[in-house]
Short mmCIF file of C-alpha atoms and ligand atoms in Angstrom, two decimals:
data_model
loop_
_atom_site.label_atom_id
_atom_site.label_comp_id
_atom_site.label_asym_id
_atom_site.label_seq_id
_atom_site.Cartn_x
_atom_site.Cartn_y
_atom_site.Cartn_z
CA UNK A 1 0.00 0.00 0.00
CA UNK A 2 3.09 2.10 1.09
CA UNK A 3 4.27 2.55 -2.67
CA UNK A 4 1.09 1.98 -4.53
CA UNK A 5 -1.15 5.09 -5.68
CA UNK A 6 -4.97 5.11 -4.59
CA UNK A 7 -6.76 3.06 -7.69
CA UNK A 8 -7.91 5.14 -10.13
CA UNK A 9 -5.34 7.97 -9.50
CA UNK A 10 -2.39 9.03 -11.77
CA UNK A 11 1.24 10.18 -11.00
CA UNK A 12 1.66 12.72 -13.97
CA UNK A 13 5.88 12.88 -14.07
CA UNK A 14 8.02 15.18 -16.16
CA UNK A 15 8.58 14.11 -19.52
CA UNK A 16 4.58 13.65 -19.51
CA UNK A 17 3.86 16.91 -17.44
CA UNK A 18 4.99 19.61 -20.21
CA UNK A 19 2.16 18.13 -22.41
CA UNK A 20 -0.01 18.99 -19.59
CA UNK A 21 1.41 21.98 -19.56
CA UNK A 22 1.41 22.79 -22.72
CA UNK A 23 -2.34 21.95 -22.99
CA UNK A 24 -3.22 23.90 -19.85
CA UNK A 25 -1.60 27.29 -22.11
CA UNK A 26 -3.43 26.31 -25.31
CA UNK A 27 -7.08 26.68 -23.57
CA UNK A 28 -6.00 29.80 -21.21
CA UNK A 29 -5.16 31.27 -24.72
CA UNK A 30 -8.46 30.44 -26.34
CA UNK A 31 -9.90 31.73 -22.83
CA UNK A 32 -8.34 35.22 -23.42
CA UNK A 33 -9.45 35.39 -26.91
CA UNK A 34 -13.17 34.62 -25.64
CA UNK A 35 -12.67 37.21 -22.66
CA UNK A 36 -13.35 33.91 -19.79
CA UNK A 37 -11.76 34.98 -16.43
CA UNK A 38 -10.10 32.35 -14.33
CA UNK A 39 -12.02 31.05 -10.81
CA UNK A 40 -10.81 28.77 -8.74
CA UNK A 41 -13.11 27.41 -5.82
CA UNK A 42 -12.14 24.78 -3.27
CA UNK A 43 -11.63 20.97 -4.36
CA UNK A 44 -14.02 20.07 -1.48
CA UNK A 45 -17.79 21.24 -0.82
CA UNK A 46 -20.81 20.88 1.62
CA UNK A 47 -22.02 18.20 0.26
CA UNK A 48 -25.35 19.64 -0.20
CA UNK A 49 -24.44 21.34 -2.75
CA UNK A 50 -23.75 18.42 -5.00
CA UNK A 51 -26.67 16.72 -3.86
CA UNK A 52 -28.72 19.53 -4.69
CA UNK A 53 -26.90 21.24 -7.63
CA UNK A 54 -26.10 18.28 -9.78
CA UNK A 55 -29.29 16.18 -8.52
CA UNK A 56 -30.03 13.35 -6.13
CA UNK A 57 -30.75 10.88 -9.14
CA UNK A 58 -27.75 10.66 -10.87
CA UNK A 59 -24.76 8.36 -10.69
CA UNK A 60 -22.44 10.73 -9.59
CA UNK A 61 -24.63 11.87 -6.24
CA UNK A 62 -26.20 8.66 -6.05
CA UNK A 63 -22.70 6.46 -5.92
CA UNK A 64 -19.49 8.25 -7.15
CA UNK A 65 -19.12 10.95 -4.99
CA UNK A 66 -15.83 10.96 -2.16
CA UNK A 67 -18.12 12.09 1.08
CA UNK A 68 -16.66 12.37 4.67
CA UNK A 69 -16.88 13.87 7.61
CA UNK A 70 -14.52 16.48 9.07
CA UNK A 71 -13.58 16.78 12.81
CA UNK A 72 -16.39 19.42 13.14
CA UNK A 73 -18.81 16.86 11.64
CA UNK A 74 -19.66 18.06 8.71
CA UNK A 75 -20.65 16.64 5.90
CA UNK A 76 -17.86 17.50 2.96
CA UNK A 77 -17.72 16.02 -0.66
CA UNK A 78 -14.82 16.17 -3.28
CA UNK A 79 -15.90 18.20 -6.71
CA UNK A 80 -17.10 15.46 -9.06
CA UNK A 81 -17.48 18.61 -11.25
CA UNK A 82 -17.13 21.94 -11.79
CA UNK A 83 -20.35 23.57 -12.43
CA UNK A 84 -22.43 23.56 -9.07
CA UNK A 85 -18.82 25.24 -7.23
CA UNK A 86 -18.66 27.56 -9.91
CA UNK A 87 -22.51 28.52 -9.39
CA UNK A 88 -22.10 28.39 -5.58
CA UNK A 89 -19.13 30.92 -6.11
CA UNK A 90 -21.63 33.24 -8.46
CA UNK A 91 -24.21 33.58 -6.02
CA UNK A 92 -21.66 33.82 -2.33
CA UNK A 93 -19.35 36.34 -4.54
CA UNK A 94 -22.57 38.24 -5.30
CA UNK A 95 -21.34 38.11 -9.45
CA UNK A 96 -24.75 38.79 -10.19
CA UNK A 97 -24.14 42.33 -9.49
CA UNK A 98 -21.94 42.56 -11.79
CA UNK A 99 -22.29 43.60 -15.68
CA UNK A 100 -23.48 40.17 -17.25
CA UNK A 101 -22.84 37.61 -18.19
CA UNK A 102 -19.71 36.61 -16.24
CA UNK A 103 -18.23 34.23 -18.09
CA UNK A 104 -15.54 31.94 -16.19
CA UNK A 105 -13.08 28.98 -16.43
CA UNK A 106 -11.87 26.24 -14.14
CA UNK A 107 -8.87 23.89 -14.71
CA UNK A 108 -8.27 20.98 -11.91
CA UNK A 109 -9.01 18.03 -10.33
CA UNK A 110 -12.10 16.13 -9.79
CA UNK A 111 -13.30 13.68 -8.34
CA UNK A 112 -15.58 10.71 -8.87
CA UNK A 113 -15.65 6.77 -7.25
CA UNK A 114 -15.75 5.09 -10.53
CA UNK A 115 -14.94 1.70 -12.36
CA UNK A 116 -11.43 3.02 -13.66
CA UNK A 117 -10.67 1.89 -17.14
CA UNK A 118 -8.59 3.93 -19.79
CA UNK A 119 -9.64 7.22 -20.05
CA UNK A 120 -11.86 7.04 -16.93
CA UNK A 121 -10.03 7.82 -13.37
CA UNK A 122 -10.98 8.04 -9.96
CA UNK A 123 -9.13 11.67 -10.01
CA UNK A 124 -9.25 12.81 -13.04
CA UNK A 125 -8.70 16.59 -14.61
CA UNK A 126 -10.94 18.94 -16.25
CA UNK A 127 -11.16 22.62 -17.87
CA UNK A 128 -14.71 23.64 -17.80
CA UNK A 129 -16.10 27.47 -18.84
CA UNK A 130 -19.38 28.96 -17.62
CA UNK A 131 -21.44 31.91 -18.73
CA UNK A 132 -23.92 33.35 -16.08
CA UNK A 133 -26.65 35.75 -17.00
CA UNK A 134 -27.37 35.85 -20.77
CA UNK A 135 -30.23 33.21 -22.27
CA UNK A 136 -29.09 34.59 -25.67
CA UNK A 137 -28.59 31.13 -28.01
CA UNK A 138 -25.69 33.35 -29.24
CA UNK A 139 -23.50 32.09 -26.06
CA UNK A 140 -25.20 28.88 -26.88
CA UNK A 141 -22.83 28.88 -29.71
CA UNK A 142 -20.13 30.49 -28.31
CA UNK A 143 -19.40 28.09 -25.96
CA UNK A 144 -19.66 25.10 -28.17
CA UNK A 145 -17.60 26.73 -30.70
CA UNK A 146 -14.87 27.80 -27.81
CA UNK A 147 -15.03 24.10 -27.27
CA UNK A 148 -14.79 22.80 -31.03
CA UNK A 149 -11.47 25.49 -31.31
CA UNK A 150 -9.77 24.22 -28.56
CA UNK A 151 -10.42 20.29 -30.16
CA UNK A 152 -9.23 21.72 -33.25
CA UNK A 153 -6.27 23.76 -32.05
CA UNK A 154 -5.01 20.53 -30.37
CA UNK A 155 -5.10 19.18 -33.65
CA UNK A 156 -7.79 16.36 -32.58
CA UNK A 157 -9.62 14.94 -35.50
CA UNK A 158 -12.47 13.17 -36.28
CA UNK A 159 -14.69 14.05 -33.42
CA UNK A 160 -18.56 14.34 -33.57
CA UNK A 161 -20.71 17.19 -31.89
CA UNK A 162 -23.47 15.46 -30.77
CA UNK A 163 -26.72 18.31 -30.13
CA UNK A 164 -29.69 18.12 -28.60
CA UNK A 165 -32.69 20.17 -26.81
CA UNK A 166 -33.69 18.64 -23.52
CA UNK A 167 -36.52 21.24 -23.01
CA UNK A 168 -37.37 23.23 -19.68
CA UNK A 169 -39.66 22.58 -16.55
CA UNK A 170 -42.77 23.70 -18.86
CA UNK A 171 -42.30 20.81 -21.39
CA UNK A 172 -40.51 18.00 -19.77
CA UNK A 173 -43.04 16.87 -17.15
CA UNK A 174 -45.21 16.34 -20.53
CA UNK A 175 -42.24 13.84 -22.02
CA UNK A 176 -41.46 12.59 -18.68
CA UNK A 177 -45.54 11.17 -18.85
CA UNK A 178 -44.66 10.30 -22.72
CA UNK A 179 -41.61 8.23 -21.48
CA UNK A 180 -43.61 6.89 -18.71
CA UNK A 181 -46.97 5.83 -20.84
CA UNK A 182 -44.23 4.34 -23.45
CA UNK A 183 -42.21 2.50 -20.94
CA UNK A 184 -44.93 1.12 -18.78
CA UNK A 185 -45.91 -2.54 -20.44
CA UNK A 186 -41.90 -3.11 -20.79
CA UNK A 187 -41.19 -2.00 -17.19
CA UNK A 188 -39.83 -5.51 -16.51
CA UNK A 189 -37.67 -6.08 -19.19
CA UNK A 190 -35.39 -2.62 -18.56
CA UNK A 191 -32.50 -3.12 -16.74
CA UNK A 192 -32.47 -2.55 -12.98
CA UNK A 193 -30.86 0.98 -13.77
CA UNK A 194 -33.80 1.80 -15.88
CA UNK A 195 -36.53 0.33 -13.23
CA UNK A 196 -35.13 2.48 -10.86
CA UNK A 197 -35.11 5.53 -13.66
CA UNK A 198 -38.53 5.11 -15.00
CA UNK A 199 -39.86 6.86 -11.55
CA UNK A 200 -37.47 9.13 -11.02
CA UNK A 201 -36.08 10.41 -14.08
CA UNK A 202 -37.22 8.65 -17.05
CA UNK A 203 -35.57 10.73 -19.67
CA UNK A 204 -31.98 8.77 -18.63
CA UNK A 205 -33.52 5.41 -20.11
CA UNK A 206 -32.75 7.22 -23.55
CA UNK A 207 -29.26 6.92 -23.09
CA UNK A 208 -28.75 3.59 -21.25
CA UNK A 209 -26.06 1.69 -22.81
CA UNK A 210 -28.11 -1.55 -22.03
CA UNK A 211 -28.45 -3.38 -25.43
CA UNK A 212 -32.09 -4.47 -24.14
CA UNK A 213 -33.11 -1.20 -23.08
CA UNK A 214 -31.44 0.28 -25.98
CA UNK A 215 -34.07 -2.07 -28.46
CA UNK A 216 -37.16 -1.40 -26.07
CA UNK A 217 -36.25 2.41 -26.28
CA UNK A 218 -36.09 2.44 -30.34
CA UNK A 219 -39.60 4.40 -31.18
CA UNK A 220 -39.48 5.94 -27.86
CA UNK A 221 -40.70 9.60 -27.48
CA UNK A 222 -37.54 11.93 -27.26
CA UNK A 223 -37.20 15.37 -25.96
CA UNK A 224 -37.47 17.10 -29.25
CA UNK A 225 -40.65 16.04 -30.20
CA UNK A 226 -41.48 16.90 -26.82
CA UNK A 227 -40.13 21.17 -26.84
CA UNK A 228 -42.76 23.51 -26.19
CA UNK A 229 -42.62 26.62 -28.38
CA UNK A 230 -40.16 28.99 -26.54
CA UNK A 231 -37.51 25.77 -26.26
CA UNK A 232 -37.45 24.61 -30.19
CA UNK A 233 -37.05 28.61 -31.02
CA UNK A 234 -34.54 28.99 -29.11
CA UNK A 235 -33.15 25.61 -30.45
CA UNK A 236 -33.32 26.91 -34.18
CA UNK A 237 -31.35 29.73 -33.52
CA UNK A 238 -28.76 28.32 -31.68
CA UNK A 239 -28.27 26.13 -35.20
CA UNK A 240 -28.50 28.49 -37.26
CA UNK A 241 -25.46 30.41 -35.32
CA UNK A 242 -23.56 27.73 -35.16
CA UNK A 243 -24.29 27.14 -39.32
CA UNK A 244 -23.36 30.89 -39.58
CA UNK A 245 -19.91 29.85 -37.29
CA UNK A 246 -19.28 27.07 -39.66
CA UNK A 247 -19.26 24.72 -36.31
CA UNK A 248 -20.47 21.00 -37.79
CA UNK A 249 -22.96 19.17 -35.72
CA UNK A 250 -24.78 16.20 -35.70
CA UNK A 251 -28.52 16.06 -34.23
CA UNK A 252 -28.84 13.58 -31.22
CA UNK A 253 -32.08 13.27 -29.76
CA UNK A 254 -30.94 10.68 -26.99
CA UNK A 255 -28.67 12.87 -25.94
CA UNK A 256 -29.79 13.47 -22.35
CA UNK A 257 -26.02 13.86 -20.35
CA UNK A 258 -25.73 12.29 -16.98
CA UNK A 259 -26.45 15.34 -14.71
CA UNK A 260 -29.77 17.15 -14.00
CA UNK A 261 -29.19 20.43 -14.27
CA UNK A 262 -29.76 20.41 -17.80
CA UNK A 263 -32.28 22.66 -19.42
CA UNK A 264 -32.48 23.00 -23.40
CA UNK A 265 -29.23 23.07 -24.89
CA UNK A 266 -27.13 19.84 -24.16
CA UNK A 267 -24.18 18.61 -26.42
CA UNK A 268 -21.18 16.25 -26.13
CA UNK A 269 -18.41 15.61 -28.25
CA UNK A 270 -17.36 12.23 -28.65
CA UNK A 271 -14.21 10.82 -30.46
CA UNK A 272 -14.21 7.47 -32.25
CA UNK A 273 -10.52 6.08 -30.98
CA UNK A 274 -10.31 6.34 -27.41
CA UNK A 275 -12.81 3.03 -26.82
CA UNK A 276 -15.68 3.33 -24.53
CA UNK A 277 -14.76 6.44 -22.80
CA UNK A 278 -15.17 8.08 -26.05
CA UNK A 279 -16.88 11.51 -24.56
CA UNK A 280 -14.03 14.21 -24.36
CA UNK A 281 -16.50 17.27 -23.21
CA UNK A 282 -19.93 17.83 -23.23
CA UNK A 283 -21.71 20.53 -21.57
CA UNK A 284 -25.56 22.65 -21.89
CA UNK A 285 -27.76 24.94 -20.52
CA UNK A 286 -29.09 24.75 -16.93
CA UNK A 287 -31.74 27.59 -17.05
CA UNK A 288 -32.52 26.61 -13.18
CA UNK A 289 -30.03 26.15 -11.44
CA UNK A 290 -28.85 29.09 -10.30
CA UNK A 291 -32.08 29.81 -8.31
CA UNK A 292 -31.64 26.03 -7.27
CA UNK A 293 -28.54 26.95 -5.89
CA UNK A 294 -29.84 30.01 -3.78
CA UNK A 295 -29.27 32.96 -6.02
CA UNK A 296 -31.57 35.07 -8.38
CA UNK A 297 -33.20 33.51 -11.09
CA UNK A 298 -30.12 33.62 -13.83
CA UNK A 299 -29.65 31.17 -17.23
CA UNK A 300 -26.21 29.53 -17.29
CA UNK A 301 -24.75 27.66 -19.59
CA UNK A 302 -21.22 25.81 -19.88
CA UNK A 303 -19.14 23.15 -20.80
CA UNK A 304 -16.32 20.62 -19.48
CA UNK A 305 -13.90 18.42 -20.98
CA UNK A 306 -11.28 15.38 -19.99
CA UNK A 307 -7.98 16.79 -19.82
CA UNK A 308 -6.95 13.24 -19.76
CA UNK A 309 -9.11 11.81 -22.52
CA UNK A 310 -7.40 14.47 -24.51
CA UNK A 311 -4.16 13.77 -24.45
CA UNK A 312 -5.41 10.19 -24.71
CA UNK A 313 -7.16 11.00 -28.15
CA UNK A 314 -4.00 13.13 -29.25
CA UNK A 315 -2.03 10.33 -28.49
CA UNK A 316 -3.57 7.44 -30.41
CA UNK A 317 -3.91 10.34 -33.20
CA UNK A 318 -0.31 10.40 -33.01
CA UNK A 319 -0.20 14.62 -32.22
CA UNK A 320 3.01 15.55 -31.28
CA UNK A 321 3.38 18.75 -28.50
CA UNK A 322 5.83 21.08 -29.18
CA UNK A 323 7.41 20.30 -25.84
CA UNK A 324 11.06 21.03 -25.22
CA UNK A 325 12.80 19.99 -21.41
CA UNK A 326 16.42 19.92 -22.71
CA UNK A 327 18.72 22.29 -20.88
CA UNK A 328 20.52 24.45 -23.21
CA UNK A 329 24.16 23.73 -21.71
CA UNK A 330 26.01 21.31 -19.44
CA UNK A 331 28.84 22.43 -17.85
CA UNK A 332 31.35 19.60 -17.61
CA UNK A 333 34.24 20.24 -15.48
CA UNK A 334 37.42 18.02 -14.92
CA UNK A 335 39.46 18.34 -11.52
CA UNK A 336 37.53 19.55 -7.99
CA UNK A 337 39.16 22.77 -8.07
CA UNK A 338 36.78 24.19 -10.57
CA UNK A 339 33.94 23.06 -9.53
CA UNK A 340 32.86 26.47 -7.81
CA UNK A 341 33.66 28.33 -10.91
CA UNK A 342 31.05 26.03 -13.26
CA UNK A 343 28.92 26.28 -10.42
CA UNK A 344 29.47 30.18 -10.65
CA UNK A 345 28.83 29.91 -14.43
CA UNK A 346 25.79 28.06 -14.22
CA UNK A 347 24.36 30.88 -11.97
CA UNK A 348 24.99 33.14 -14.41
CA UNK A 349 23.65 31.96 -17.35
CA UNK A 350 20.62 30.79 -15.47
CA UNK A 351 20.20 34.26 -14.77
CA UNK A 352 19.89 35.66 -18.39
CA UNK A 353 17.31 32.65 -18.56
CA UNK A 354 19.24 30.02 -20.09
CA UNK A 355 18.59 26.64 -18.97
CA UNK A 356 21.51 25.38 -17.59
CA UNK A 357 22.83 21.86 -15.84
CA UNK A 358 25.89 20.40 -14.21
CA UNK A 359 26.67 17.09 -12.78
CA UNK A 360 26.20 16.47 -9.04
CA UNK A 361 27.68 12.95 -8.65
CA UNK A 362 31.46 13.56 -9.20
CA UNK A 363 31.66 12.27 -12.57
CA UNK A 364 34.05 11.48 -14.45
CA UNK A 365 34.41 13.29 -17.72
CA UNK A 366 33.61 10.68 -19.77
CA UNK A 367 30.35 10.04 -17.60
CA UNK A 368 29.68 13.59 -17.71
CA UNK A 369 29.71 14.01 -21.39
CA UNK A 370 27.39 10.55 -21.62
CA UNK A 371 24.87 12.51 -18.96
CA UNK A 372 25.01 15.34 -21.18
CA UNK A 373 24.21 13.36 -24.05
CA UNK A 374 21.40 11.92 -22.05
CA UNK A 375 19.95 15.11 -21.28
CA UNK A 376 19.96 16.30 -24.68
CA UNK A 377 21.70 19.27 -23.85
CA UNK A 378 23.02 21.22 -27.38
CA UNK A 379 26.41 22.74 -25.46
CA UNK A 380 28.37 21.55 -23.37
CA UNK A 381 31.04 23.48 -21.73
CA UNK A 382 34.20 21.85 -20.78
CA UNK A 383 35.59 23.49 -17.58
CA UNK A 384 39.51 21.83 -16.67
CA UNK A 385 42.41 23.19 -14.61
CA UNK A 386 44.56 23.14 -17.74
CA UNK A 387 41.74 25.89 -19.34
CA UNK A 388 40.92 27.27 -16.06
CA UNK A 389 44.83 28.64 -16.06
CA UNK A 390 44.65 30.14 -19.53
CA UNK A 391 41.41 31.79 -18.74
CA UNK A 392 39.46 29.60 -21.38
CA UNK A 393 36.73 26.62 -21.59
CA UNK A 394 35.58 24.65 -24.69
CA UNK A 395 32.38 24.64 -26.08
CA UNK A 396 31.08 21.66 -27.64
CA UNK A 397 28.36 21.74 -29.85
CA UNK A 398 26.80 18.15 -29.15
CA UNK A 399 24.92 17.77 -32.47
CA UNK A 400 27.65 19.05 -34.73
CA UNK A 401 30.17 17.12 -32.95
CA UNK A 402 32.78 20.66 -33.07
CA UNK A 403 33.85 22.19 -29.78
CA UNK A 404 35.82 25.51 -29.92
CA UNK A 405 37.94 27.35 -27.22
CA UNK A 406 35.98 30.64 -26.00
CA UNK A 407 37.95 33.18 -23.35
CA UNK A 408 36.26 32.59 -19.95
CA UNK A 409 34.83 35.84 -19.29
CA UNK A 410 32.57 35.78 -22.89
CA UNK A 411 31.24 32.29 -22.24
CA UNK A 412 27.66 33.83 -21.34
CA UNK A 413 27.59 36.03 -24.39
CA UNK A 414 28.72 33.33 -26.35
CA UNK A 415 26.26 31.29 -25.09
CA UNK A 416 23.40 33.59 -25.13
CA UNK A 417 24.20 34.19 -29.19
CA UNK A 418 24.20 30.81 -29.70
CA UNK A 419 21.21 29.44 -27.68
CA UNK A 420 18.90 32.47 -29.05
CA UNK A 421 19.05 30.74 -32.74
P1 LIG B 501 -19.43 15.51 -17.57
O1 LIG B 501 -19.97 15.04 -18.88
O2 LIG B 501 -19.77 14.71 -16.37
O3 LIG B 501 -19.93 17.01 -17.41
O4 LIG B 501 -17.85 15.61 -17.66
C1 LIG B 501 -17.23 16.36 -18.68
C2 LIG B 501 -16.03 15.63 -19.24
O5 LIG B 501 -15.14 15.26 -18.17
C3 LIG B 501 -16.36 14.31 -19.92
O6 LIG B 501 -16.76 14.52 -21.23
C4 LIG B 501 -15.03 13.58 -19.85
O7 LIG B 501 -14.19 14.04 -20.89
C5 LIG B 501 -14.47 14.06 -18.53
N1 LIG B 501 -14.69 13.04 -17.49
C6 LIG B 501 -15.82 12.82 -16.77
N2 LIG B 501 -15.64 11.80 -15.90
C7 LIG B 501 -14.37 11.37 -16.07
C8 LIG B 501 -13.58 10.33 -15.46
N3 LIG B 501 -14.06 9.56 -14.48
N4 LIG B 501 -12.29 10.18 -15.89
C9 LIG B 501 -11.79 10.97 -16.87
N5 LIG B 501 -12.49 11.94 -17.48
C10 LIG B 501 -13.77 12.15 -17.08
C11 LIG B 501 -19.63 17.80 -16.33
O8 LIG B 501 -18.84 17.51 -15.46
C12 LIG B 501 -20.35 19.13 -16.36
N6 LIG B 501 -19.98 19.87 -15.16
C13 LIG B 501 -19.97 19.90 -17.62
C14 LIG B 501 -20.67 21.22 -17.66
C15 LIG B 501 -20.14 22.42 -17.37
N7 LIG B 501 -21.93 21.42 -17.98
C16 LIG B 501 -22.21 22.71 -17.89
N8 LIG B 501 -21.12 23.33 -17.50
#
């Protein structure tokens, strides 16, 4: 137990890190350009707020959430997500007083008590955005386009936008009957998931992945032949602004999501190579929730994606990140007495931000120059007494295979003038 990690729980080490880094840059970029501020709330909550904000009947509240209790006995929960935190900040912060909408993003952890396969984690990482105060089906499309850009600027292909309406509190009670009426004689044969649904939230028997359920569901009613007026308007124009954004879609009326906050707008994107965790993001409108939550009646809207089923897809699509950990120079030295005066160099061309490295481990030279190589470093600088006493080191360009002698005291401009190319 001592050396193992907690199941479902990655150690993320460098070599793999700068991809995370270098994906973490690529959507605070595309934030910028969309004018999203950063917010970051507390990886634990009352749980209360889960139960209440995400919803009592779905997987996540019902069996995947990390609940204890603290020394003051409260009852605390780890984020399974990002949205009901982000909404709890909105209305304790008072954001509503602001100029809407606010529009924020989230990067971190989360965390849910799941069956962990590829792609799906016990701890696993998301960057979510959401827009309070503006029902406009213009942010609609904003933030699935924000979220197609970010796919694209990865460089992730073939992924599907899968869209859907899943109506409001006026014209879902009349599917939920629909559901109900159609489900009713085949009760029995649904799977115990569904039994338990068809009370409670029938509209999730759409999406089971049960094959059975999947059959008996076939010429089931779906939410948009269910939208009352005001909910298939607004679901026309959010189409045609995503036509007029050139953002490609694909119509899914099963598309219900796993979380209840949901009103109207719901989407996911889904890619075909990462096996059954093929979801990378999905997000929607949750008209409600805000009010839910204890703050003014206010439409939201947002989405999240997988930071890990990312770089999963980019992976198996073979995308390279323009990632670069190689120090610039390794200052080799032969004979202790000169050790202080690499060390003294190293300082200084750290200091005009030039990665720099030098062996810790008394070395021989020979070992020094095969670390070198290891690191990838493109100089190194060879540091002896015989040099030290002429006032002189050698610089060896590692890829070239030349070295030339450089006077001591113009090492760092030499340096700099070669490492800026
Ligand atoms: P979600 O669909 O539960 O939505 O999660 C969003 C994304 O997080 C998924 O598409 C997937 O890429 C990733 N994800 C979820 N669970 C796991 C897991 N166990 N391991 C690895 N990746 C996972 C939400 O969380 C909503 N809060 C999104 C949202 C924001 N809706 C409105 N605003």
């Amino acid at each position: 137990m001592l050396t193992t990690r907690p199941r479902g729980t990655n150690d993320i080490l460098p070599g793999e890190v700068e991809k995370w880094q270098y994906l973490e840059e690529l959507v605070r970029q595309v934030c910028r350009e969309y004018g999203y501020g950063e917010i970051r709330t507390p990886l634990f909550e009352h749980t209360e707020l889960f139960a209440r904000g995400v919803g009592e009947t779905t997987d996540i509240v019902e069996k995947e959430m990390y609940t204890f209790t603290d020394r003051g006995h409260r009852s605390l929960t780890l984020r399974p997500e990002g949205t009901a935190a982000t909404v709890r900040a909105y209305v304790e912060n008072k954001l509503y007083a602001l100029p809407q909408p606010i529009k924020l993003f989230y990067i971190g952890p989360m965390f849910r008590y799941d069956r962990p396969q590829a792609g799906r984690y016990r701890q696993f990482h998301q960057f979510g955005v959401e827009v309070f105060g503006s029902d406009s089906p213009a942010i609609d499309a904003e933030v699935i386009a924000m979220a197609m850009d970010i796919y694209s600027r990865v460089g992730l292909q073939d992924l599907e936008l899968h869209l859907n309406s899943v109506g409001c509190p006026d014209c879902r009670p009349v599917l939920r009957e629909q559901l109900r009426q159609y489900f009713r004689p085949q009760l029995a044969n649904l799977c115990p998931n569904c039994q338990g649904r068809f009370e409670k939230n029938p509209l999730r028997i759409l999406d089971c992945k049960n094959e059975k359920c999947q059959v008996i569901g076939r010429q089931a009613p779906t939410p948009l032949d269910a939208l009352c007026d005001p909910c298939a308007a607004h679901f026309e124009q959010v189409k045609s602004y995503l036509d007029a954004a050139g953002v490609k879609y694909v119509l899914n009326n099963r598309l219900v999501r796993g979380l209840d906050y949901y009103t109207r707008t719901a989407f996911e994107i889904m890619a075909r190579d990462i096996g059954a965790q093929s979801s990378v993001g999905g997000g929607g409108r949750y008209n409600g929730l805000i009010e839910e939550c204890g703050g003014p009646p206010t439409p939201g809207i947002g989405f999240a994606l997988g930071l890990e089923r990312i770089l999963l897809t980019a992976a198996n699509q073979g995308i390279d990140f323009p990632v670069n950990i190689r120090p610039a120079v390794f200052i080799a030295t032969v004979g202790r007495e000169v050790d202080k005066q690499a060390f003294e160099l190293l300082q200084q061309l750290r200091r005009q931000g030039i990665a720099a490295e030098k062996d810790y481990l008394n070395r021989s030279l020979k070992a020094q120059m095969k670390y070198a190589g290891k690191l990838e470093a493109r100089l190194v600088v060879i540091l002896g007494d015989e040099e030290a006493a002429r006032g002189v080191v050698v610089i060896r360009d590692m890829q070239a295979g030349t070295q030339q002698e450089v006077a001591l005291g113009e090492t760092v401009a030499y340096i700099k003038a070669r490492t800026a190319s």
